[in-house]
C-alpha positions in Angstrom: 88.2 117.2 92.1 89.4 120.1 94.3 93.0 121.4 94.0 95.0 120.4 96.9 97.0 124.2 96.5 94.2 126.5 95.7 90.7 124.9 96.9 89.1 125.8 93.1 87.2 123.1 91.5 90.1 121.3 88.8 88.1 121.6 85.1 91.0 120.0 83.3 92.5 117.0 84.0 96.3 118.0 84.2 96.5 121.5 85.6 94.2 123.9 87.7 92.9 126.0 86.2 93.9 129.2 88.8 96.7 128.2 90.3 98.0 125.5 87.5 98.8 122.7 89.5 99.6 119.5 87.8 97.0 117.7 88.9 97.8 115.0 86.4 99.1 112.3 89.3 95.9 112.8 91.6 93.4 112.1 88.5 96.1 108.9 87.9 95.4 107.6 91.7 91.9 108.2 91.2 91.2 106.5 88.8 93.7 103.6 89.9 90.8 101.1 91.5 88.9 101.1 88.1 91.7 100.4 85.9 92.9 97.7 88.6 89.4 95.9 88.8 89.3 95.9 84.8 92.1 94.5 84.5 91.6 92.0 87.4 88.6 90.9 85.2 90.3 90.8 82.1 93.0 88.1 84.1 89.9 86.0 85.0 88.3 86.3 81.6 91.3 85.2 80.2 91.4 81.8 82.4 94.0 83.2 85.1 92.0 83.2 88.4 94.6 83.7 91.1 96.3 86.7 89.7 92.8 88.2 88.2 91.5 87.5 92.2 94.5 89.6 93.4 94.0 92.9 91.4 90.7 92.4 92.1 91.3 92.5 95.8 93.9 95.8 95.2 90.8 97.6 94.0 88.4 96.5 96.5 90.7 97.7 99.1 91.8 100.7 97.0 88.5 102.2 96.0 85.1 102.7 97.8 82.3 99.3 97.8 81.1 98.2 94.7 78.1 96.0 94.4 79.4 94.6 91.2 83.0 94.0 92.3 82.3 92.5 95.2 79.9 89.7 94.1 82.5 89.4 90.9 85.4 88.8 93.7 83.4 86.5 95.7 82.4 84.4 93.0 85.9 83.9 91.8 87.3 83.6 95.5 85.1 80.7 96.3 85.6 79.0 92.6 89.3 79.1 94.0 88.6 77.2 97.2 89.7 80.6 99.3 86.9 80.0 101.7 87.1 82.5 104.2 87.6 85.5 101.9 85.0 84.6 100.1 82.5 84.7 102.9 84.2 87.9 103.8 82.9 89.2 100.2 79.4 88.0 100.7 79.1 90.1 103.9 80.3 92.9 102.1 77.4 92.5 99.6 74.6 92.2 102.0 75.9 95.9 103.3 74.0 96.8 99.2 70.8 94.7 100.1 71.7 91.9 98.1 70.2 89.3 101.0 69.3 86.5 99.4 71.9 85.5 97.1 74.4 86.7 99.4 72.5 84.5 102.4 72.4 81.5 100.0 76.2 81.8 99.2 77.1 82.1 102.7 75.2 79.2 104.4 76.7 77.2 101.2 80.3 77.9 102.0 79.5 77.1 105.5 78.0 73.9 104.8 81.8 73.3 102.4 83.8 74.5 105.2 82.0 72.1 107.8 82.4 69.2 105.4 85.8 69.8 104.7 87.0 70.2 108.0 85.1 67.2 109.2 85.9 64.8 106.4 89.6 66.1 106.4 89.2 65.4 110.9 87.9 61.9 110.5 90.4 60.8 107.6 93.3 62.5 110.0 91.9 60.5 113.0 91.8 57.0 111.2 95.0 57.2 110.7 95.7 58.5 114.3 97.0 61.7 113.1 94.0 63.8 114.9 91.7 63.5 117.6 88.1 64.4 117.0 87.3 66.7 120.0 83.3 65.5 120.6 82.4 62.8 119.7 83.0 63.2 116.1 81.0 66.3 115.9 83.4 69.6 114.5 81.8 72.7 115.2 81.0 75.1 112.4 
């Protein structure tokens, strides 16, 4: 890490080494999206998926792409039912060449999402609630 005062290459982790900077908080935010995505796992690990999925989603936002954190995230966001995120996640995953797993776990919540939304449409319109725009077909 480079000293925001000086330019020189920090050595230590709370000071420059020419100019003596603290450079104790900058190493702390640094650091930040690991610590986050650990303990995000550790919340899932320990059977508590919606606030394990949000620390996770601190740290994906927080830190640069991660191959594993991004499958890990997807994984638990569909598991929760959170759809659209999740597909969100898979895309993110193909950008590391991880086609077919990623592919398969897309065109699976697709398939979900157009069951859902069809079953939920046609249970709605029996009861009159809805109207199923053609025909009875809902687009994907």
């Amino acid at each position: 890490m480079k000293c925001p005062a000086c330019g020189q290459e920090a050595v230590a982790k709370n000071a420059c080494p020419r100019c003596r900077t603290d450079l104790s908080l900058l190493f702390y935010i640094e650091s930040l999206p690991d610590r986050l995505a650990e303990e995000g796992n550790a919340l899932l690990d320990e059977g508590r998926p919606l606030e394990g999925i949000e620390k996770l989603q601190v740290a994906s936002a927080l830190g640069p792409a991660d191959r594993g954190l991004c499958s890990r995230l997807a994984t638990e966001l569909a598991r929760a039912g959170l759809d659209e995120w999740a597909l969100l996640q898979f895309q993110r995953l193909e950008e590391f060449g991880d086609l077919a797993p990623a592919e398969r776990r897309i065109a699976r919540l697709a398939r979900r999402r157009r069951f859902v939304r069809a079953f939920v449409g046609r249970v709605l319109g029996v009861f009159g609630l809805f109207k199923i725009p053609d025909g009875g077909r809902v687009a994907p």
